[in-house]
Amino acid sequence: MTQAPPVNDPTLQEVDMHLIRPNEPGTGVIVSNEICTASRKAAGYVRHIEIDVSGTPLEGKCRPGQSIGIVPPGVDEKGRPHKVRLYSLASPSGGSDGSGKIYAVTVKRTIDEHWETNKLFLGVASNHLCDCQSGDEVLVTGPAGKRFVLPADPGAHDYVFFATGTGIAPYRGMVEEILATESQSRIALVMGAPYGTDLLYHDYFTEAQERDKRFTYLTAISREERDGHGRMYVQDALHAHRETLGPMLQNERTLLYICGIAGMELGIFQKLATQLSHSALSQYLDVEEEAMASIESWDRRMIHRQVKPTKRVMLEVYA
Ligand code: NAP
C-alpha cells in the first residue's frame, strides 16, 4: 500500500523531459546576449542569453529548475562531434515574453590554464554561447531535470533559496512564477558571490524586493566586507539574517532549495544543525544521532548517508 506523503512534503510539478535528444538537436536562434554581472569589472564574464526555440518541441515545455542542452558546433580533439552541455534555465515557464518561445540561460565563460602546459584553456560551449550575436543559430536539446522544480501548487509553500554564482539561474524564473500567484507565499533568496561586482541579476532582484513585500533578497559576499557584514558564505546568512530566516525555517510551509557550487550544501546543513531546534531541523534533515554529536567534522560523503536531506530540500550542486 502506498503511504500518503507526510504533511507539507511538496508534490513537485510534473515536467516534460528529453523532448529533443542530443543525436537530433533542434535549432534555436539567439535573441539577445547581455552581461548580467553587477559590474563590467566582475572577476568573471557571465551573460544572460535569450534563445528563441519556437517551432521546436521545447516551445512552451520548459520549467524553471530544468536545463536545456547546447551542442557546440565542430568536433573535439579526437575528431568526434562535441557532446551536449546542460545550462539551467533562467526564465519562468512562459519564457521571456510569456509565450513560451524564448528561454534564457546564464552562462559563465570558462577561461583557465592547462596545468601541465600552461596554455590557455577556453571552455567550448560556454565561449561559443557567449560569443553569439543576435540572429545566430544554436543547437538545442532538452529539457532535462525533474527534481529541482517548483511544487505543483507554488502558493502552498514558503521558500528559502540559496545560490552561489551561476546557481542563481533557476531562481530568476522561480521567483517570478511564485510572485505571480495570488498566494501569501514568502521567499528569501540568499545569493553568494566573491565580490559585489560578481552578483548576478542584482538589479532584477533588488527591484523585485522593492515591488513585492513577499520577497527578501540577501547577499553573501565571500571576499570583501559589504553592508556592514564581514566576508560571508551563503550559510553564514543563517546567523547574520536570523531574524528573517529563523522564523521562515521553523515554519512548516517552508521548502529549501540549494543551487550552485558543490560543497555549499555541506556548510548549509552544518549551520542548520547548529542553529535550528530539533523539531525545525527534522523538517529538512534526518541526522543520525552519532553525527549530531560531531557537526563540525561532517564531510560531503555523509550526505545521503548519516545526514539525509528530507523531501523538503531540493539540491542541485556541481563541481
Ligand atoms: P562564483 O562566482 O565563483 O561564486 C561562488 C561563490 O561561492 C563564491 O563566493 C565562493 O567563495 C563561494 N563558495 C565557494 N565554496 C563554497 C562553499 N563550500 N560553501 C559556500 N560558498 C562557497 O561561482 P561560479 O563560478 O558561477 O560557480 C557556480 C557553480 O554553480 C559552478 O560550480 C556551476 O557548475 C554551478 N551551477 C550549478 C547549476 C545547477 O543547475 N546546478 C547551475 C548553474 C551553476 P570563494 O571563491 O571566495 O571561496
Tab-separated table of C-alpha atoms and ligand atoms in Angstrom:
chain	number	residue	atom	x	y	z
A	1	MET	CA	0.000	0.000	0.000
A	2	THR	CA	1.366	3.450	-0.892
A	3	GLN	CA	1.632	5.723	2.128
A	4	ALA	CA	0.356	9.270	1.933
A	5	PRO	CA	3.293	11.736	1.964
A	6	PRO	CA	3.929	13.453	5.307
A	7	VAL	CA	2.130	16.758	5.711
A	8	ASN	CA	3.888	19.566	3.825
A	9	ASP	CA	6.125	17.352	1.732
A	10	PRO	CA	5.866	19.025	-1.643
A	11	THR	CA	4.261	17.420	-4.651
A	12	LEU	CA	6.573	18.635	-7.389
A	13	GLN	CA	5.377	19.801	-10.807
A	14	GLU	CA	5.072	17.163	-13.494
A	15	VAL	CA	7.527	18.172	-16.200
A	16	ASP	CA	8.377	17.143	-19.749
A	17	MET	CA	11.843	15.743	-20.362
A	18	HIS	CA	14.068	14.866	-23.343
A	19	LEU	CA	11.669	16.189	-25.964
A	20	ILE	CA	14.759	16.817	-28.128
A	21	ARG	CA	17.617	14.336	-27.829
A	22	PRO	CA	21.292	15.171	-28.475
A	23	ASN	CA	21.544	12.899	-31.529
A	24	GLU	CA	18.985	15.072	-33.314
A	25	PRO	CA	19.195	18.582	-31.812
A	26	GLY	CA	16.763	21.356	-32.668
A	27	THR	CA	17.695	24.827	-33.871
A	28	GLY	CA	17.271	27.864	-31.646
A	29	VAL	CA	18.026	31.475	-32.583
A	30	ILE	CA	19.833	33.909	-30.283
A	31	VAL	CA	17.557	36.832	-29.421
A	32	SER	CA	19.871	38.734	-27.070
A	33	ASN	CA	23.147	38.282	-25.235
A	34	GLU	CA	23.945	40.645	-22.352
A	35	ILE	CA	26.360	40.871	-19.427
A	36	CYS	CA	24.473	40.082	-16.203
A	37	THR	CA	27.113	40.736	-13.542
A	38	ALA	CA	26.607	43.808	-11.351
A	39	SER	CA	29.626	45.440	-12.992
A	40	ARG	CA	31.848	45.011	-16.040
A	41	LYS	CA	34.726	44.873	-13.551
A	42	ALA	CA	33.485	41.497	-12.259
A	43	ALA	CA	36.062	38.725	-11.827
A	44	GLY	CA	34.233	36.522	-14.377
A	45	TYR	CA	32.323	37.053	-17.613
A	46	VAL	CA	28.712	35.971	-17.150
A	47	ARG	CA	26.000	36.532	-19.750
A	48	HIS	CA	22.211	36.311	-19.851
A	49	ILE	CA	21.456	34.765	-23.228
A	50	GLU	CA	17.942	34.517	-24.660
A	51	ILE	CA	17.193	31.823	-27.230
A	52	ASP	CA	14.114	31.633	-29.458
A	53	VAL	CA	13.050	27.964	-29.529
A	54	SER	CA	9.783	28.492	-31.400
A	55	GLY	CA	8.899	25.683	-33.756
A	56	THR	CA	10.994	23.187	-31.757
A	57	PRO	CA	9.496	20.701	-29.248
A	58	LEU	CA	10.919	22.896	-26.437
A	59	GLU	CA	8.367	25.635	-27.148
A	60	GLY	CA	6.202	26.135	-24.046
A	61	LYS	CA	7.558	22.978	-22.404
A	62	CYS	CA	10.410	24.206	-20.171
A	63	ARG	CA	10.077	24.880	-16.435
A	64	PRO	CA	12.396	26.879	-14.141
A	65	GLY	CA	14.798	24.473	-12.428
A	66	GLN	CA	15.131	22.431	-15.602
A	67	SER	CA	18.057	22.704	-18.003
A	68	ILE	CA	18.331	22.843	-21.753
A	69	GLY	CA	21.224	21.362	-23.678
A	70	ILE	CA	23.509	23.159	-26.113
A	71	VAL	CA	25.545	21.204	-28.655
A	72	PRO	CA	28.596	23.267	-29.680
A	73	PRO	CA	29.463	23.211	-33.387
A	74	GLY	CA	32.537	21.350	-34.639
A	75	VAL	CA	34.484	18.413	-33.268
A	76	ASP	CA	36.703	17.719	-30.243
A	77	GLU	CA	40.465	16.979	-30.332
A	78	LYS	CA	39.691	13.356	-31.238
A	79	GLY	CA	37.564	14.404	-34.215
A	80	ARG	CA	34.248	13.464	-32.569
A	81	PRO	CA	31.270	15.828	-32.516
A	82	HIS	CA	31.146	17.836	-29.295
A	83	LYS	CA	28.909	16.476	-26.543
A	84	VAL	CA	25.854	18.314	-25.279
A	85	ARG	CA	26.285	20.704	-22.301
A	86	LEU	CA	23.433	21.477	-19.920
A	87	TYR	CA	22.544	25.010	-18.790
A	88	SER	CA	19.915	25.857	-16.167
A	89	LEU	CA	17.058	27.934	-17.479
A	90	ALA	CA	16.864	31.482	-16.159
A	91	SER	CA	13.247	32.050	-17.217
A	92	PRO	CA	9.768	31.309	-15.922
A	93	SER	CA	7.672	28.649	-17.690
A	94	GLY	CA	6.338	31.187	-20.186
A	95	GLY	CA	9.868	32.285	-21.085
A	96	SER	CA	10.866	35.918	-21.529
A	97	ASP	CA	7.604	37.186	-23.033
A	98	GLY	CA	5.070	34.712	-21.619
A	99	SER	CA	4.597	32.885	-24.921
A	100	GLY	CA	6.992	30.005	-24.170
A	101	LYS	CA	9.009	30.802	-27.282
A	102	ILE	CA	12.062	32.481	-25.719
A	103	TYR	CA	14.030	30.901	-22.890
A	104	ALA	CA	17.160	32.285	-21.231
A	105	VAL	CA	20.312	30.699	-19.835
A	106	THR	CA	23.029	32.163	-17.595
A	107	VAL	CA	26.482	31.360	-18.955
A	108	LYS	CA	29.884	31.978	-17.400
A	109	ARG	CA	32.837	31.862	-19.782
A	110	THR	CA	35.199	29.060	-18.775
A	111	ILE	CA	38.678	30.566	-19.073
A	112	ASP	CA	41.591	28.730	-17.492
A	113	GLU	CA	45.152	27.488	-17.947
A	114	HIS	CA	46.159	23.906	-18.700
A	115	TRP	CA	48.066	22.878	-15.572
A	116	GLU	CA	50.809	20.965	-17.344
A	117	THR	CA	51.404	23.066	-20.446
A	118	ASN	CA	50.406	26.496	-19.048
A	119	LYS	CA	48.476	27.069	-22.302
A	120	LEU	CA	45.159	28.906	-22.344
A	121	PHE	CA	42.066	26.707	-21.945
A	122	LEU	CA	38.734	28.006	-23.223
A	123	GLY	CA	35.517	26.110	-22.444
A	124	VAL	CA	33.979	25.107	-25.771
A	125	ALA	CA	30.264	25.509	-25.125
A	126	SER	CA	30.363	28.493	-22.754
A	127	ASN	CA	32.534	30.555	-25.093
A	128	HIS	CA	30.512	29.505	-28.143
A	129	LEU	CA	27.344	30.764	-26.439
A	130	CYS	CA	28.906	33.928	-25.008
A	131	ASP	CA	30.354	34.828	-28.440
A	132	CYS	CA	26.950	34.510	-30.155
A	133	GLN	CA	25.298	37.572	-31.704
A	134	SER	CA	21.550	38.130	-32.107
A	135	GLY	CA	20.317	36.076	-35.049
A	136	ASP	CA	22.959	33.336	-34.711
A	137	GLU	CA	21.665	29.771	-34.648
A	138	VAL	CA	22.473	27.314	-31.829
A	139	LEU	CA	21.717	23.598	-31.486
A	140	VAL	CA	19.378	22.883	-28.565
A	141	THR	CA	18.180	19.759	-26.708
A	142	GLY	CA	16.117	19.001	-23.613
A	143	PRO	CA	14.524	19.850	-21.349
A	144	ALA	CA	16.353	17.907	-18.603
A	145	GLY	CA	15.740	17.528	-14.863
A	146	LYS	CA	12.672	16.876	-12.755
A	147	ARG	CA	13.816	17.121	-9.122
A	148	PHE	CA	14.797	20.788	-8.782
A	149	VAL	CA	11.455	22.264	-9.811
A	150	LEU	CA	8.682	24.143	-8.023
A	151	PRO	CA	5.763	22.362	-6.352
A	152	ALA	CA	2.649	21.764	-8.423
A	153	ASP	CA	0.941	24.363	-6.205
A	154	PRO	CA	3.639	27.046	-5.694
A	155	GLY	CA	1.326	29.056	-3.426
A	156	ALA	CA	1.165	26.213	-0.872
A	157	HIS	CA	4.707	26.829	0.404
A	158	ASP	CA	7.259	29.397	1.522
A	159	TYR	CA	10.802	29.215	0.180
A	160	VAL	CA	14.388	29.709	1.296
A	161	PHE	CA	16.581	29.748	-1.812
A	162	PHE	CA	20.392	29.528	-1.610
A	163	ALA	CA	22.523	30.303	-4.694
A	164	THR	CA	26.221	30.645	-5.417
A	165	GLY	CA	27.395	32.190	-8.699
A	166	THR	CA	25.518	30.992	-11.776
A	167	GLY	CA	23.496	28.746	-9.463
A	168	ILE	CA	21.204	31.803	-9.276
A	169	ALA	CA	19.783	30.971	-12.734
A	170	PRO	CA	16.776	28.825	-11.755
A	171	TYR	CA	15.620	31.298	-9.106
A	172	ARG	CA	15.130	34.060	-11.665
A	173	GLY	CA	12.200	32.145	-13.143
A	174	MET	CA	11.038	30.605	-9.866
A	175	VAL	CA	10.778	33.929	-8.009
A	176	GLU	CA	8.789	35.448	-10.871
A	177	GLU	CA	6.480	32.456	-11.012
A	178	ILE	CA	5.792	32.336	-7.259
A	179	LEU	CA	5.206	36.083	-7.022
A	180	ALA	CA	2.749	35.820	-9.925
A	181	THR	CA	0.463	33.664	-7.729
A	182	GLU	CA	-2.118	35.402	-5.573
A	183	SER	CA	-0.812	33.492	-2.542
A	184	GLN	CA	0.894	34.775	0.598
A	185	SER	CA	3.973	32.678	-0.186
A	186	ARG	CA	7.143	34.228	1.141
A	187	ILE	CA	10.557	33.842	-0.470
A	188	ALA	CA	14.015	34.584	0.901
A	189	LEU	CA	16.844	34.355	-1.642
A	190	VAL	CA	20.451	34.252	-0.405
A	191	MET	CA	22.947	34.907	-3.210
A	192	GLY	CA	26.661	34.231	-2.751
A	193	ALA	CA	29.406	35.767	-4.889
A	194	PRO	CA	33.122	36.529	-4.449
A	195	TYR	CA	32.759	40.328	-4.793
A	196	GLY	CA	29.839	42.741	-5.038
A	197	THR	CA	30.726	43.218	-8.722
A	198	ASP	CA	30.014	39.492	-9.327
A	199	LEU	CA	26.400	39.498	-8.114
A	200	LEU	CA	24.170	38.289	-10.959
A	201	TYR	CA	20.807	39.888	-11.813
A	202	HIS	CA	21.384	42.196	-8.839
A	203	ASP	CA	19.120	44.999	-10.149
A	204	TYR	CA	16.434	42.492	-11.114
A	205	PHE	CA	16.225	41.000	-7.605
A	206	THR	CA	16.620	44.370	-5.877
A	207	GLU	CA	13.666	45.735	-7.858
A	208	ALA	CA	11.590	42.607	-7.210
A	209	GLN	CA	12.182	43.097	-3.477
A	210	GLU	CA	11.132	46.744	-3.658
A	211	ARG	CA	7.991	45.821	-5.605
A	212	ASP	CA	6.800	42.865	-3.539
A	213	LYS	CA	6.925	42.516	0.247
A	214	ARG	CA	6.726	38.734	-0.014
A	215	PHE	CA	10.274	38.626	-1.426
A	216	THR	CA	13.521	39.184	0.512
A	217	TYR	CA	16.874	39.369	-1.303
A	218	LEU	CA	20.033	38.836	0.766
A	219	THR	CA	23.640	38.733	-0.417
A	220	ALA	CA	26.700	36.929	0.978
A	221	ILE	CA	29.994	38.265	-0.343
A	222	SER	CA	32.970	35.982	0.295
A	223	ARG	CA	35.997	38.144	-0.455
A	224	GLU	CA	35.145	41.625	0.788
A	225	GLU	CA	33.152	43.301	3.542
A	226	ARG	CA	29.798	44.659	2.472
A	227	ASP	CA	26.703	46.244	4.033
A	228	GLY	CA	28.264	46.093	7.493
A	229	HIS	CA	28.928	42.357	7.250
A	230	GLY	CA	32.348	40.719	7.175
A	231	ARG	CA	33.235	38.164	4.499
A	232	MET	CA	30.418	35.667	4.237
A	233	TYR	CA	29.472	32.403	2.628
A	234	VAL	CA	25.768	31.824	1.987
A	235	GLN	CA	25.494	29.582	5.067
A	236	ASP	CA	26.697	32.466	7.271
A	237	ALA	CA	23.488	34.299	6.326
A	238	LEU	CA	21.638	31.825	8.547
A	239	HIS	CA	23.161	33.604	11.544
A	240	ALA	CA	23.623	37.113	10.114
A	241	HIS	CA	19.979	37.260	8.935
A	242	ARG	CA	18.471	35.009	11.620
A	243	GLU	CA	15.561	37.422	12.263
A	244	THR	CA	14.378	36.817	8.693
A	245	LEU	CA	15.497	33.249	8.032
A	246	GLY	CA	14.942	31.705	11.501
A	247	PRO	CA	11.133	32.085	11.590
A	248	MET	CA	10.863	31.031	7.948
A	249	LEU	CA	12.818	27.834	8.557
A	250	GLN	CA	10.683	26.949	11.568
A	251	ASN	CA	7.548	27.311	9.504
A	252	GLU	CA	6.048	24.047	8.289
A	253	ARG	CA	5.308	25.517	4.848
A	254	THR	CA	8.943	26.203	4.008
A	255	LEU	CA	10.976	24.393	1.358
A	256	LEU	CA	14.737	24.724	0.976
A	257	TYR	CA	16.412	24.959	-2.457
A	258	ILE	CA	20.218	24.909	-2.832
A	259	CYS	CA	21.873	25.545	-6.209
A	260	GLY	CA	25.468	26.265	-7.164
A	261	ILE	CA	28.954	25.178	-6.246
A	262	ALA	CA	29.429	21.661	-4.852
A	263	GLY	CA	30.235	21.889	-1.138
A	264	MET	CA	27.813	24.705	-0.329
A	265	GLU	CA	25.201	22.181	0.797
A	266	LEU	CA	27.517	20.804	3.475
A	267	GLY	CA	28.075	24.223	5.050
A	268	ILE	CA	24.353	24.991	4.933
A	269	PHE	CA	23.457	21.663	6.560
A	270	GLN	CA	26.062	22.170	9.306
A	271	LYS	CA	24.701	25.621	10.127
A	272	LEU	CA	21.120	24.355	10.102
A	273	ALA	CA	22.085	21.550	12.501
A	274	THR	CA	23.815	24.036	14.800
A	275	GLN	CA	21.158	26.724	14.770
A	276	LEU	CA	17.737	25.084	14.435
A	277	SER	CA	15.764	23.374	17.163
A	278	HIS	CA	15.493	19.603	16.838
A	279	SER	CA	11.930	19.766	15.520
A	280	ALA	CA	12.689	22.523	12.980
A	281	LEU	CA	15.816	20.685	11.777
A	282	SER	CA	13.900	17.429	11.261
A	283	GLN	CA	11.832	19.174	8.575
A	284	TYR	CA	14.956	19.393	6.390
A	285	LEU	CA	17.460	16.814	7.634
A	286	ASP	CA	17.343	13.351	9.078
A	287	VAL	CA	20.614	13.187	11.038
A	288	GLU	CA	21.955	10.058	12.755
A	289	GLU	CA	22.447	10.525	16.482
A	290	GLU	CA	26.202	9.964	16.315
A	291	ALA	CA	26.609	12.560	13.547
A	292	MET	CA	24.600	15.056	15.591
A	293	ALA	CA	27.342	14.901	18.223
A	294	SER	CA	30.091	15.940	15.767
A	295	ILE	CA	28.571	18.527	13.418
A	296	GLU	CA	31.844	20.396	12.892
A	297	SER	CA	33.523	17.306	11.446
A	298	TRP	CA	30.837	16.395	8.861
A	299	ASP	CA	32.061	15.872	5.315
A	300	ARG	CA	30.262	15.646	1.983
A	301	ARG	CA	30.355	11.828	1.898
A	302	MET	CA	27.980	11.780	4.880
A	303	ILE	CA	25.246	13.483	2.882
A	304	HIS	CA	22.505	10.994	1.941
A	305	ARG	CA	24.011	8.549	4.484
A	306	GLN	CA	24.301	9.835	8.056
A	307	VAL	CA	22.912	13.255	7.052
A	308	LYS	CA	19.865	12.776	4.847
A	309	PRO	CA	18.005	15.696	3.304
A	310	THR	CA	14.222	15.273	3.515
A	311	LYS	CA	11.774	15.833	0.670
A	312	ARG	CA	11.586	19.469	1.750
A	313	VAL	CA	15.139	20.029	0.417
A	314	MET	CA	15.913	20.399	-3.298
A	315	LEU	CA	19.612	20.127	-4.190
A	316	GLU	CA	21.385	20.993	-7.456
A	317	VAL	CA	25.125	21.400	-6.985
A	318	TYR	CA	28.021	20.884	-9.406
A	319	ALA	CA	31.785	20.890	-9.043
B	1	NAP	P1	31.406	32.126	-8.274
B	1	NAP	O1	31.075	33.365	-8.997
B	1	NAP	O2	32.843	31.727	-8.164
B	1	NAP	O3	30.768	32.206	-6.821
B	1	NAP	C1	30.777	31.128	-5.970
B	1	NAP	C2	30.688	31.674	-4.554
B	1	NAP	O4	30.523	30.567	-3.669
B	1	NAP	C3	31.954	32.402	-4.144
B	1	NAP	O5	31.612	33.466	-3.307
B	1	NAP	C4	32.707	31.325	-3.409
B	1	NAP	O6	33.606	31.847	-2.457
B	1	NAP	C5	31.562	30.639	-2.708
B	1	NAP	N1	31.893	29.300	-2.242
B	1	NAP	C6	32.960	28.520	-2.574
B	1	NAP	N2	32.928	27.363	-1.880
B	1	NAP	C7	31.845	27.424	-1.067
B	1	NAP	C8	31.296	26.556	-0.097
B	1	NAP	N3	31.861	25.384	0.177
B	1	NAP	N4	30.177	26.934	0.555
B	1	NAP	C9	29.597	28.117	0.277
B	1	NAP	N5	30.081	29.009	-0.610
B	1	NAP	C10	31.176	28.656	-1.298
B	1	NAP	O7	30.569	30.913	-8.855
B	1	NAP	P2	30.529	30.295	-10.328
B	1	NAP	O8	31.890	30.288	-10.923
B	1	NAP	O9	29.414	30.931	-11.078
B	1	NAP	O10	30.180	28.793	-9.985
B	1	NAP	C11	28.901	28.406	-9.641
B	1	NAP	C12	28.806	26.898	-9.525
B	1	NAP	O11	27.427	26.574	-9.640
B	1	NAP	C13	29.519	26.133	-10.624
B	1	NAP	O12	30.190	25.067	-9.998
B	1	NAP	C14	28.386	25.644	-11.515
B	1	NAP	O13	28.677	24.409	-12.120
B	1	NAP	C15	27.277	25.512	-10.522
B	1	NAP	N6	25.968	25.682	-11.164
B	1	NAP	C16	25.026	24.798	-10.925
B	1	NAP	C17	23.829	24.936	-11.568
B	1	NAP	C18	22.824	23.935	-11.388
B	1	NAP	O14	21.792	23.995	-12.009
B	1	NAP	N7	23.074	23.006	-10.531
B	1	NAP	C19	23.527	25.982	-12.366
B	1	NAP	C20	24.496	26.891	-12.552
B	1	NAP	C21	25.717	26.731	-11.918
B	1	NAP	P3	35.203	31.896	-2.645
B	1	NAP	O15	35.506	31.592	-4.080
B	1	NAP	O16	35.566	33.271	-2.236
B	1	NAP	O17	35.734	30.841	-1.727
